[in-house]
Coordinates of C-alpha atoms and ligand atoms in Angstrom, one line a residue:
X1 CA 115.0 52.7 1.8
X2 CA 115.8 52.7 -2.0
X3 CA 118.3 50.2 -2.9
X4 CA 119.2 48.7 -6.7
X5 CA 118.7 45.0 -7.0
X6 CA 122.1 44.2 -6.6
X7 CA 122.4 45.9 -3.0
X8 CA 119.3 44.0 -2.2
X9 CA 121.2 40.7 -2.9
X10 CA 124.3 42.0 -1.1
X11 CA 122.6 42.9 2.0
X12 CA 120.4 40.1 2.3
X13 CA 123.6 38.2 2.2
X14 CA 125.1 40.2 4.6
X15 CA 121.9 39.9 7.1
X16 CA 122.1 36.2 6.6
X17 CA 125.4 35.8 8.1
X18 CA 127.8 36.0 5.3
X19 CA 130.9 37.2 5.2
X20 CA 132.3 36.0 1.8
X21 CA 131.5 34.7 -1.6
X22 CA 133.4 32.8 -4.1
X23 CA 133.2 34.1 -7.3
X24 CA 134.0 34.9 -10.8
X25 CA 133.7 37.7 -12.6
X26 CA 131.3 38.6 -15.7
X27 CA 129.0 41.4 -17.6
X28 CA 125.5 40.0 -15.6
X29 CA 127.5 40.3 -12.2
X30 CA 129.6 43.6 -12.4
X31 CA 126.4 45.1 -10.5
X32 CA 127.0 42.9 -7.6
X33 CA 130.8 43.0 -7.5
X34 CA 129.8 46.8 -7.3
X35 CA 127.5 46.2 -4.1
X36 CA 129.6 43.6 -2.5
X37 CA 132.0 46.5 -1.6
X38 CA 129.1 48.4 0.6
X39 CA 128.0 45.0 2.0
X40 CA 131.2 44.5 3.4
X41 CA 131.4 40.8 1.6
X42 CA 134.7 40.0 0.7
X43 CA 134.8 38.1 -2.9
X44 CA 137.2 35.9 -3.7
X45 CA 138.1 35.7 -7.1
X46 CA 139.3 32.3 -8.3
X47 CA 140.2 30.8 -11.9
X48 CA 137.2 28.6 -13.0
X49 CA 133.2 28.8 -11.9
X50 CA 133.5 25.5 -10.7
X51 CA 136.5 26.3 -8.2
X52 CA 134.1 28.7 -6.8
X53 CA 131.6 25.7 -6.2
X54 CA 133.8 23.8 -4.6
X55 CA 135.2 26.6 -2.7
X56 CA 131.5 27.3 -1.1
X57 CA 131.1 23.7 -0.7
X58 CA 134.1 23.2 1.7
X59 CA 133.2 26.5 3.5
X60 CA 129.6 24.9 4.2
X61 CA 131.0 21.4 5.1
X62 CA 133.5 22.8 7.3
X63 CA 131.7 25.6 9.3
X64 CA 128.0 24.9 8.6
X65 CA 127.2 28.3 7.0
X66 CA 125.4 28.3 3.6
X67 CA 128.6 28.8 1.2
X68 CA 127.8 31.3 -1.6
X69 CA 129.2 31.2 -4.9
X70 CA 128.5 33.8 -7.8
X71 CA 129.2 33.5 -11.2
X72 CA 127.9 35.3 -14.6
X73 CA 125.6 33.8 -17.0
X74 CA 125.6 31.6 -19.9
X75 CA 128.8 30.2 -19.9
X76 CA 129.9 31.0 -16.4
X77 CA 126.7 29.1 -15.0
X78 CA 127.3 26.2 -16.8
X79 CA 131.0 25.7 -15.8
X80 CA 129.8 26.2 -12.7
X81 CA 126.9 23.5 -12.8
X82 CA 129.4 20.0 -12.9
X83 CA 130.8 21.1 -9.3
X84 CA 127.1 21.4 -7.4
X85 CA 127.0 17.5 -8.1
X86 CA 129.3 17.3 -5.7
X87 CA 128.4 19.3 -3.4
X88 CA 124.4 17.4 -3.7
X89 CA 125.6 14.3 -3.0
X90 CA 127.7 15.3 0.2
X91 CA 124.5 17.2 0.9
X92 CA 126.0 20.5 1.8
X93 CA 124.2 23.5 1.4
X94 CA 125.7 26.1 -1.2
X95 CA 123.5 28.8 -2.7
X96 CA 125.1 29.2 -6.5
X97 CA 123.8 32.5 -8.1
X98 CA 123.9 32.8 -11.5
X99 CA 123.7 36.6 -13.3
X100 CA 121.4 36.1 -16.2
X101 CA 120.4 37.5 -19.2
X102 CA 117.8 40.5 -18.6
X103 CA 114.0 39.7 -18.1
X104 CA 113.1 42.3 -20.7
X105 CA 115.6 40.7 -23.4
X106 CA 114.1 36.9 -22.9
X107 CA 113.4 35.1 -25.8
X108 CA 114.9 37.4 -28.2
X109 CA 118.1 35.9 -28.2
X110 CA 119.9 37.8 -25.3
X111 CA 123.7 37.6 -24.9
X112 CA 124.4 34.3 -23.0
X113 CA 120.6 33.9 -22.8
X114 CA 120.2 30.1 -21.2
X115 CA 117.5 27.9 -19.8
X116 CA 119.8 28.2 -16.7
X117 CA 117.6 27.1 -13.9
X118 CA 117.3 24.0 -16.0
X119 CA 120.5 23.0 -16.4
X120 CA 121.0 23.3 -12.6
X121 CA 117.9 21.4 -11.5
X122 CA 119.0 17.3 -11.6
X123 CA 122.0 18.8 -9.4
X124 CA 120.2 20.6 -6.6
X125 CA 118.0 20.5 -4.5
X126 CA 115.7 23.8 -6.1
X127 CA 116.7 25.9 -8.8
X128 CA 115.2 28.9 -10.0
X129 CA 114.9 32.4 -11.6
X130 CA 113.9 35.4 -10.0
X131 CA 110.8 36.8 -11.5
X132 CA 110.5 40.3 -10.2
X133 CA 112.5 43.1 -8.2
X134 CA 109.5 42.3 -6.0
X135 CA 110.3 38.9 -5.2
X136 CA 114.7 39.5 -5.3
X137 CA 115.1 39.3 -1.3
X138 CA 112.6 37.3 -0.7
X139 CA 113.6 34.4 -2.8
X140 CA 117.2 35.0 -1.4
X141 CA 116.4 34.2 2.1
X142 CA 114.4 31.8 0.8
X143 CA 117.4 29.9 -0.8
X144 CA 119.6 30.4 1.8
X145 CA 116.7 29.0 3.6
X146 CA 116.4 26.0 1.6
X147 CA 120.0 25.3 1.5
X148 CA 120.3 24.3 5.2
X149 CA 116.7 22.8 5.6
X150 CA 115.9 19.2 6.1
X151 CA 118.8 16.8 4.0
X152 CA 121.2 19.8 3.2
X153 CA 122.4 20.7 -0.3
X154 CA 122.6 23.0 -3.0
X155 CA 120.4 25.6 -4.0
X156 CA 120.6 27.8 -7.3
X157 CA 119.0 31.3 -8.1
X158 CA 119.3 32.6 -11.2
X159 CA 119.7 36.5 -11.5
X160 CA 118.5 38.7 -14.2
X161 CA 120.8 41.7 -14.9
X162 CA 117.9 44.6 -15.3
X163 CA 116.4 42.8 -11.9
X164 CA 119.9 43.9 -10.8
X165 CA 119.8 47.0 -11.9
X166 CA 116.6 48.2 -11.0
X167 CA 116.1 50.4 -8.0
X168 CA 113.2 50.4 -5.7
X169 CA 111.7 50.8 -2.5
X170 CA 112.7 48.0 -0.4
X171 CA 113.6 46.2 3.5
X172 CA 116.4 43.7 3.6
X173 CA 114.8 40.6 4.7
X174 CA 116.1 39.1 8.4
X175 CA 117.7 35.5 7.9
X176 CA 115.4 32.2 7.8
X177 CA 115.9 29.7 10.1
X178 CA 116.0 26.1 8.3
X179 CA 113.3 23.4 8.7
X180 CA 114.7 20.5 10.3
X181 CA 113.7 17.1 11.2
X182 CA 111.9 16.8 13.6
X183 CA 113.0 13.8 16.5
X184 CA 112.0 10.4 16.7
X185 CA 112.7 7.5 19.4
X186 CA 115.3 5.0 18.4
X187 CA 113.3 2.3 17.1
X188 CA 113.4 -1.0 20.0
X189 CA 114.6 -3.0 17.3
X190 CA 117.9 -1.4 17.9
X191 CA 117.8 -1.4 21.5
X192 CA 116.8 -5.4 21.7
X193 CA 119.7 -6.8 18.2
X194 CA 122.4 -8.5 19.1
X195 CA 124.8 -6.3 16.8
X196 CA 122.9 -3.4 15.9
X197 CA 124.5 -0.3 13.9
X198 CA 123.5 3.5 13.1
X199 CA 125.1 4.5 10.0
X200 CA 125.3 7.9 9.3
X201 CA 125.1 10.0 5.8
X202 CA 127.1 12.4 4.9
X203 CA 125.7 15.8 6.3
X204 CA 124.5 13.3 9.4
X205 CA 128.1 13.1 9.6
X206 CA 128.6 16.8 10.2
X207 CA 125.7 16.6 12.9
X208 CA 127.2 18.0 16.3
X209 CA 124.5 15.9 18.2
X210 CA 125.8 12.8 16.3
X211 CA 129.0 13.2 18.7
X212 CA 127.5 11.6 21.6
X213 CA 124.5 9.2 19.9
X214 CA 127.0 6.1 20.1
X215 CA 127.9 6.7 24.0
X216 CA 124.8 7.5 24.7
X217 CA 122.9 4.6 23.1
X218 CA 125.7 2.2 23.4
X219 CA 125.3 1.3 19.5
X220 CA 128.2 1.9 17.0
X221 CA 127.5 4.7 14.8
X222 CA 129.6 4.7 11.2
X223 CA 129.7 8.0 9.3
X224 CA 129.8 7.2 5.4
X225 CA 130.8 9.6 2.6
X226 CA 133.1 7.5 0.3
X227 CA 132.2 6.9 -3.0
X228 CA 133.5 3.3 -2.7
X229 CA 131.2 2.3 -0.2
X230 CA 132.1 -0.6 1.8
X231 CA 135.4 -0.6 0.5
X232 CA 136.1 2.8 1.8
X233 CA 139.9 2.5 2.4
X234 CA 139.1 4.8 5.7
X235 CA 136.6 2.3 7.0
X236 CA 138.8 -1.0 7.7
X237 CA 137.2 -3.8 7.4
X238 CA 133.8 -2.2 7.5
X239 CA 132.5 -4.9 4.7
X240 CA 132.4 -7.7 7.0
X241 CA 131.2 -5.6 10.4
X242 CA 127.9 -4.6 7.9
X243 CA 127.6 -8.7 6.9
X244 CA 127.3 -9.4 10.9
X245 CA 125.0 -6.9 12.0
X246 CA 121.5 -7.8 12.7
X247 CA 119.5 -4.5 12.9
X248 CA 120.6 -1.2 11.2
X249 CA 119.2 2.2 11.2
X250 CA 120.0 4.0 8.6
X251 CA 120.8 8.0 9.7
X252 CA 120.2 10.4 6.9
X253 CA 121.2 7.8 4.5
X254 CA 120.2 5.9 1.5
X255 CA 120.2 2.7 1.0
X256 CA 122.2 3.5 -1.8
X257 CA 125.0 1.7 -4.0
X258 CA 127.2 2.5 -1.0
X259 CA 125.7 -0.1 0.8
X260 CA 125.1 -2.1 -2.0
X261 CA 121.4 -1.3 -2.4
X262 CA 121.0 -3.3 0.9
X263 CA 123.2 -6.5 0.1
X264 CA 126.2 -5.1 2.4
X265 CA 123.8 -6.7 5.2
X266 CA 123.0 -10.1 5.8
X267 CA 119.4 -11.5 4.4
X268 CA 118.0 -11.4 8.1
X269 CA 119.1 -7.8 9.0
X270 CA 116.5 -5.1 9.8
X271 CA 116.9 -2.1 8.4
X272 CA 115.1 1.0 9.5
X273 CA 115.4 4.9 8.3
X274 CA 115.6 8.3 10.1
X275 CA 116.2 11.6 9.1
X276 CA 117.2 13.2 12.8
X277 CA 119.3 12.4 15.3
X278 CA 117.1 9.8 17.7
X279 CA 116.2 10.7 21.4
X280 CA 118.1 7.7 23.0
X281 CA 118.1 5.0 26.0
X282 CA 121.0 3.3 26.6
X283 CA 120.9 -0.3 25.1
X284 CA 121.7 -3.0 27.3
X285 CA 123.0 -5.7 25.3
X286 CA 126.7 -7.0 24.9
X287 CA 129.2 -4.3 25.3
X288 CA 132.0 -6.6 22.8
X289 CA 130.6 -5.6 19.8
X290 CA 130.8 -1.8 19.7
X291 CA 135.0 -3.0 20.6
X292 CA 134.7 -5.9 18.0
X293 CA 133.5 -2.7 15.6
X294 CA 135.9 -0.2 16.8
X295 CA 138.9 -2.5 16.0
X296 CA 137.5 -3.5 12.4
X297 CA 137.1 -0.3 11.4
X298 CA 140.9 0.6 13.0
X299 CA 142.1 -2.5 10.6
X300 CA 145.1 -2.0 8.2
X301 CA 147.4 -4.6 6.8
X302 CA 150.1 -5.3 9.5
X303 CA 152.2 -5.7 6.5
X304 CA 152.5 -2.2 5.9
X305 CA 154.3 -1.5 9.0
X306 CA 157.5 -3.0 6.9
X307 CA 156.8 -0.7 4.0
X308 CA 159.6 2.1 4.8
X309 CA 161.7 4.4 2.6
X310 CA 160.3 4.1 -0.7
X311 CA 157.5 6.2 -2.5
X312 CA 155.2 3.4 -1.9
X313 CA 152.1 5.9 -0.8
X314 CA 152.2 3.7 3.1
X315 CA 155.7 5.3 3.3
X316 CA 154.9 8.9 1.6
X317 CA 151.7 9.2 3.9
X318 CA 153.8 8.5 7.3
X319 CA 156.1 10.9 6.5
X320 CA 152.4 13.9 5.7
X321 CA 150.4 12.7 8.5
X322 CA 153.6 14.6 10.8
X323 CA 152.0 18.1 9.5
X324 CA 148.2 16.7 10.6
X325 CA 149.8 16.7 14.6
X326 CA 148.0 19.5 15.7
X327 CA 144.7 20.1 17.2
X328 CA 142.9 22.2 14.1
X329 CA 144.4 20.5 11.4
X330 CA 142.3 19.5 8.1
X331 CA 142.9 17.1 5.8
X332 CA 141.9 17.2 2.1
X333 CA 141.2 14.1 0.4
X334 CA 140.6 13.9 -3.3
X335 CA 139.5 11.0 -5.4
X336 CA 141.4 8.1 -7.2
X337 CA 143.9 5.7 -6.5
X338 CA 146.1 7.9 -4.4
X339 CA 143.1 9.7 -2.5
X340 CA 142.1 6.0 -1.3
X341 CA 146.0 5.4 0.1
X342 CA 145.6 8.9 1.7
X343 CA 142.2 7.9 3.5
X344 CA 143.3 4.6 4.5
X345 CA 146.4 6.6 6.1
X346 CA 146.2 9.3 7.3
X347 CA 143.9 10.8 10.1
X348 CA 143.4 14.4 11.4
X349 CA 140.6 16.6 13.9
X350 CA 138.9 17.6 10.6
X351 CA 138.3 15.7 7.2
X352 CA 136.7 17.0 4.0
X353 CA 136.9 14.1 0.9
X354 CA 135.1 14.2 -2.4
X355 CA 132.5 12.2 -1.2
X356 CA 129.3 10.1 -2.5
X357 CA 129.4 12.0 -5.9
X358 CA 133.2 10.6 -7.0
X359 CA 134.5 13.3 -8.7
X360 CA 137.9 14.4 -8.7
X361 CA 139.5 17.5 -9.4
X362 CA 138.1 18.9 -6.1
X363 CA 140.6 19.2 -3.7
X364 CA 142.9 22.7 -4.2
X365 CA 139.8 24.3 -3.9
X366 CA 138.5 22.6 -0.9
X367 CA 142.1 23.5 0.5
X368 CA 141.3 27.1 0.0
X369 CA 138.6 27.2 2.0
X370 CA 139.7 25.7 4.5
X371 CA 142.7 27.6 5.2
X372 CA 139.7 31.0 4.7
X373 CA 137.5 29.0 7.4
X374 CA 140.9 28.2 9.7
X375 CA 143.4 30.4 8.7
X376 CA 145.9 29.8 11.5
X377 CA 145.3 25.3 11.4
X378 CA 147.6 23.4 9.2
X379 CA 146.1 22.2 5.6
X380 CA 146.8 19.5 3.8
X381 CA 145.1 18.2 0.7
X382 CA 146.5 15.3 -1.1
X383 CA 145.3 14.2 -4.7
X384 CA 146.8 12.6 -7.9
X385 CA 149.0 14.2 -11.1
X386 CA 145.7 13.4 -13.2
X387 CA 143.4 15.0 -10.3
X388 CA 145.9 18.1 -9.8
X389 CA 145.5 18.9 -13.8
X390 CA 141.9 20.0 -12.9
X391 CA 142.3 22.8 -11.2
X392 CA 145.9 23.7 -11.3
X393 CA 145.3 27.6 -12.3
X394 CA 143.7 27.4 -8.6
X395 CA 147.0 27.9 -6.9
X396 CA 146.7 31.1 -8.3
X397 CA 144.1 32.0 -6.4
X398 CA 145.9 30.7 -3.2
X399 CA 148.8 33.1 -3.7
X400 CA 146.9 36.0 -3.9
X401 CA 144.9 35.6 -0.7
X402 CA 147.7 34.5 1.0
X403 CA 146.4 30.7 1.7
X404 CA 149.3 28.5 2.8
X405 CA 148.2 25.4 2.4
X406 CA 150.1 22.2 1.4
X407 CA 149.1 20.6 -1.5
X408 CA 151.2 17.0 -1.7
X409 CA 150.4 15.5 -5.4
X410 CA 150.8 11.4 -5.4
X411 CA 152.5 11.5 -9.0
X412 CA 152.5 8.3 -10.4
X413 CA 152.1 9.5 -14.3
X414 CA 148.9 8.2 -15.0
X415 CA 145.5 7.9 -14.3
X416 CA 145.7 5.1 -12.5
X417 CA 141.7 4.0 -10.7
X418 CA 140.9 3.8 -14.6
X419 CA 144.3 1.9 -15.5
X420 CA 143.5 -0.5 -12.9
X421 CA 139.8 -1.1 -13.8
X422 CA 141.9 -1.7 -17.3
X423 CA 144.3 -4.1 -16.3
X424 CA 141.5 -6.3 -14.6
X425 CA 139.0 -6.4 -17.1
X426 CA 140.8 -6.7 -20.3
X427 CA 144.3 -7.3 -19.1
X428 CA 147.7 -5.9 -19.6
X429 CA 147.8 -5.7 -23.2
X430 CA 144.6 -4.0 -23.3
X431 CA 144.9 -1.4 -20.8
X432 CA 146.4 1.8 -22.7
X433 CA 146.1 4.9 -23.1
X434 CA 145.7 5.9 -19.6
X435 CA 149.7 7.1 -18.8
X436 CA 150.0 10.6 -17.9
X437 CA 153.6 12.0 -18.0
X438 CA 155.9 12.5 -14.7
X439 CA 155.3 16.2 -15.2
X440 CA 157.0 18.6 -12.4
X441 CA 154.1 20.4 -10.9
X442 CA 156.1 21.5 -7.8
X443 CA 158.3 23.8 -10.7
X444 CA 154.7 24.4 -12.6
X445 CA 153.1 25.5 -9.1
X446 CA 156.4 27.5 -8.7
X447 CA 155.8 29.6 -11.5
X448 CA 152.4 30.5 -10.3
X449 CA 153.9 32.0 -7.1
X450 CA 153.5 28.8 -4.8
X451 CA 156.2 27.1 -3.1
X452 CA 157.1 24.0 -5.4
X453 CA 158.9 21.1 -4.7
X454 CA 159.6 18.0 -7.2
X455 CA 160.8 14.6 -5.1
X456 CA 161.9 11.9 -6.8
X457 CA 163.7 9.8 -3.7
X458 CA 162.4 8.9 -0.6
X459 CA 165.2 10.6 1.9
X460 CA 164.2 14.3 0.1
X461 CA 160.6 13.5 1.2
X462 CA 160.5 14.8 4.7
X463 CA 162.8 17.9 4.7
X464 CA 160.7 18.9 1.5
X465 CA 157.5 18.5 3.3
X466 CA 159.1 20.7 6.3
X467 CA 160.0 23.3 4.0
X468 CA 156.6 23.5 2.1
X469 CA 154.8 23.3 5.7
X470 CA 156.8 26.6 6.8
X471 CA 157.0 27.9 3.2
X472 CA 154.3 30.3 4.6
X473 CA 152.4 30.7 1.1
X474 CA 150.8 28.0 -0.6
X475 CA 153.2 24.8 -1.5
X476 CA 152.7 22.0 -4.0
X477 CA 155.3 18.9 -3.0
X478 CA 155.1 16.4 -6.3
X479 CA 156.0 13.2 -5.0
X480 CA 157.0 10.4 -8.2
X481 CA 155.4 7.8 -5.9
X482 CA 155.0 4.2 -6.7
X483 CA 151.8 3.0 -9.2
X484 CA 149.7 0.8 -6.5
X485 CA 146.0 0.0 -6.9
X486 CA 144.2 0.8 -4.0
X487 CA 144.4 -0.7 -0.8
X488 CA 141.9 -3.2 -0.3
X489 CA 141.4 -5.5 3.2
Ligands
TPP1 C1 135.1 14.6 -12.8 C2 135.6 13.2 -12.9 N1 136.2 12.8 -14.1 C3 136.6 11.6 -14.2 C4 136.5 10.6 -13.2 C5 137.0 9.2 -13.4 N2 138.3 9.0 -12.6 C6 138.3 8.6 -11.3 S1 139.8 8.4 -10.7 C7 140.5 8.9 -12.1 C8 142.0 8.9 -12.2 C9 142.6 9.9 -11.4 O1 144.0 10.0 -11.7 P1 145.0 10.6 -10.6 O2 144.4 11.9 -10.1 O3 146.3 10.7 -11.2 O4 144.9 9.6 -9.4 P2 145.5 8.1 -9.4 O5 144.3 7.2 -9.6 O6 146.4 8.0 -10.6 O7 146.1 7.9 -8.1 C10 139.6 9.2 -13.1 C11 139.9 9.6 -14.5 C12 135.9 11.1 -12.0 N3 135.8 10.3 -11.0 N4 135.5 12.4 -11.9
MG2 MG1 147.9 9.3 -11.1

């Protein structure tokens, strides 16, 4: 069959099991928008290359298919590179393609011309060019491949524009499967502690056969994906349950600053690695401690019970988590001060966060693509004024697909994790520059075609939230909540 390089790509897509890619627009790319039409791929267009990162990264997270993203060279590429960090340190596997200047034009100064695979290599797992028309769907697959094998994660491929163009003889390659750990027995240490613990990484996390390991080994499991660590405001107490325990395997998972490069655990603790989930007997030990776990992790303040009608976020959060009531719903979790508050309150079936990487900025993306992957569940993504800045020209994008999500912004007119780290370490005086203004992006989301709301008192929270969760088309609700640090236990 004789196909042009850019059906190649499309239909090796296609025979991989993709439906959609996330994209933006550009002269190395038009080929492919071209072919995406025959392959039956839908694209969605967004506002920024690294939108369309994050886009593919919450489509991997929250349906375990390789997320594409496509962008144009040069520039494009390099907008798109600061969002695969986060996506390689949540380890989910997105396949970035990059257009790229033409194989015959390198080195003569080609428009946009860029040591591209470069640039993306400290943020993925592999990153290349293709050489040849020859080698197009091969290294495809290949990618795709990659993405999913072993410790998940991003993958880039950069694409010349006359290896686009160029028409040849060719067969569309069938999808790979992915390499993956292979099993090993839970080591006895495990079995015989006192208070052992598996804790999981983060694409451990998304493991289906994780589900049962701590019912049927009888051993807590903790999933961790924050980028505070042991202070992740979901996790309760989880500092001191990590101090107590006396043999750890560690489940996809470094031994990382999250756990404090191993000081989160006593001096005695063993501590043993594994990359798959372990072929299990049921320990015997002392049943207490998975409860004594259970109920540290559950821990919040009992004080905050008494925090009621006032934009303190414990009192804004009560009032969200009454949209995450149904069996589908996701909640989005963004970074900073606020994003901590909605972790430590709020709870729903499906959870996508930041994660290791700490980056903000994140989250109306991640919304979008969760309400492509679950159209018909509720989503809600919650992030600060400073965070919402990021990507703001993304709730464009939501209203021309259509993607009702709620977006709540925790608007305290500043950007307050850094104001805090400010305060403590060179006190009040010193701790400027950092104040954002109390900016109404309900009425800014309004004029992009959303369903905005502003609320500035407590009793216009709920019916506001009700109105933006039936709005049916995307909402921003801009709550002027109170400045807090985040919560610590
Ligand atoms: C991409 C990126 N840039 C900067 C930071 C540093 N940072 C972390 S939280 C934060 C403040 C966020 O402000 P806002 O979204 O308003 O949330 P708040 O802390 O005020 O609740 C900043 C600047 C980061 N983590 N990631
Ligand atoms: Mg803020």
């Amino acid at each position: 069959m004789k196909l042009r390089g850019a059906d190649i790509v499309a239909r090796t897509l296609s025979a991989c099991g993709v439906r959609q890619v996330f994209a933006l627009s550009g002269n190395h790319v038009m080929p492919l928008f071209d072919a995406a039409l025959d392959a039956k791929l839908r694209l969605i267009h967004v506002r920024h290359e690294a939108a369309a990162v994050h886009m593919a990264d919450a489509w991997a997270r929250l349906t375990g298919e390789v997320g594409v993203a496509l962008v144009t060279g040069g520039p494009g590429h390099a907008n798109a590179v600061s969002a695969l960090y986060t996506a390689l340190e949540a380890e989910s596997p997105v396949v970035l393609l990059s257009g790229h200047a033409a194989l015959g034009e390198l080195g003569k100064g080609a428009f946009q011309e860029m040591r591209q695979a470069d640039m993306a290599a400290p943020v993925t797992k592999a990153a290349w060019m293709v050489q040849s028309i020859e080698r197009l769907a091969e290294d495809l697959a290949g990618a795709m491949r990659e993405a999913r094998s072993g410790r998940p994660g991003p993958v880039h491929l950069s694409l010349p524009q006359d290896v686009l163009d160029t028409v040849v003889e060719a067969q569309i390659p069938a999808a790979l499967e992915p390499a993956l750990p292979t099993l090993g027995p839970l080591p006895s240490e495990l079995l015989q502690a006192e208070r052992p613990l598996i804790i999981a990484g983060p694409a451990m996390m998304r493991n289906r056969e994780l589900g049962g390991l701590a019912e049927a080994s009888g051993i807590p499991v903790i999933g961790m994906e924050s980028p505070r660590g042991v202070n992740d405001p979901s996790l309760g107490k989880l500092a001191e349950v990590l101090a107590r325990a006396d043999a750890v395997l560690l489940l996809g998972k470094r031994l990382d600053f999250t756990l404090r490069f191993g000081k989160a655990f006593a001096p005695g603790c063993r501590v043993a690695h594994a990359e798959a989930v372990p072929l299990v007997r049921k320990r015997t030990g002392s049943v207490s401690w998975r409860a004594e776990v259970e109920a540290a992790l559950a821990y919040r303040p009992p004080e905050w019970k008494a925090i009621q009608s006032s934009l303190h976020p414990v009192a804004v959060c009560r009032e969200v988590q009454k949209l995450l009531e149904e069996p589908d719903a996701v909640l989005v979790c963004d970074g900073g001060e606020f994003g901590q508050w909605a972790q430590a309150c709020l709870s729903a079936p499906r959870r996508v966060i930041n994660g290791p990487a700490g980056s903000i900025g994140s989250a109306l993306a991640f919304a979008a693509a969760a309400k492509l992957a679950f159209p018909n569940a509720p989503v809600v993504a919650l992030m600060g004024d400073g965070t919402f800045g990021f990507h703001l020209s993304e709730v464009d994008t939501a209203v021309r697909y259509g993607l009702d999500y709620v977006a709540l912004i925790g608007n305290d007119a500043c950007w307050n994790a850094e104001y805090q780290i400010a305060l403590k370490a060179y006190g009040k005086e010193r701790a400027v520059g950092l104040d954002l203004l109390p900016t109404r992006y309900g009425a800014a989301a309004a004029a992009l075609g959303a369903h905005g709301e502003d609320v500035s008192a407590f009793d216009d929270l709920s019916t506001a939230l009700a109105r933006a969760a039936n709005a049916g088309r995307p909402a921003c609700v801009n709550v002027l909540i109170e400045r807090q640090p985040a919560p610590r236990y």
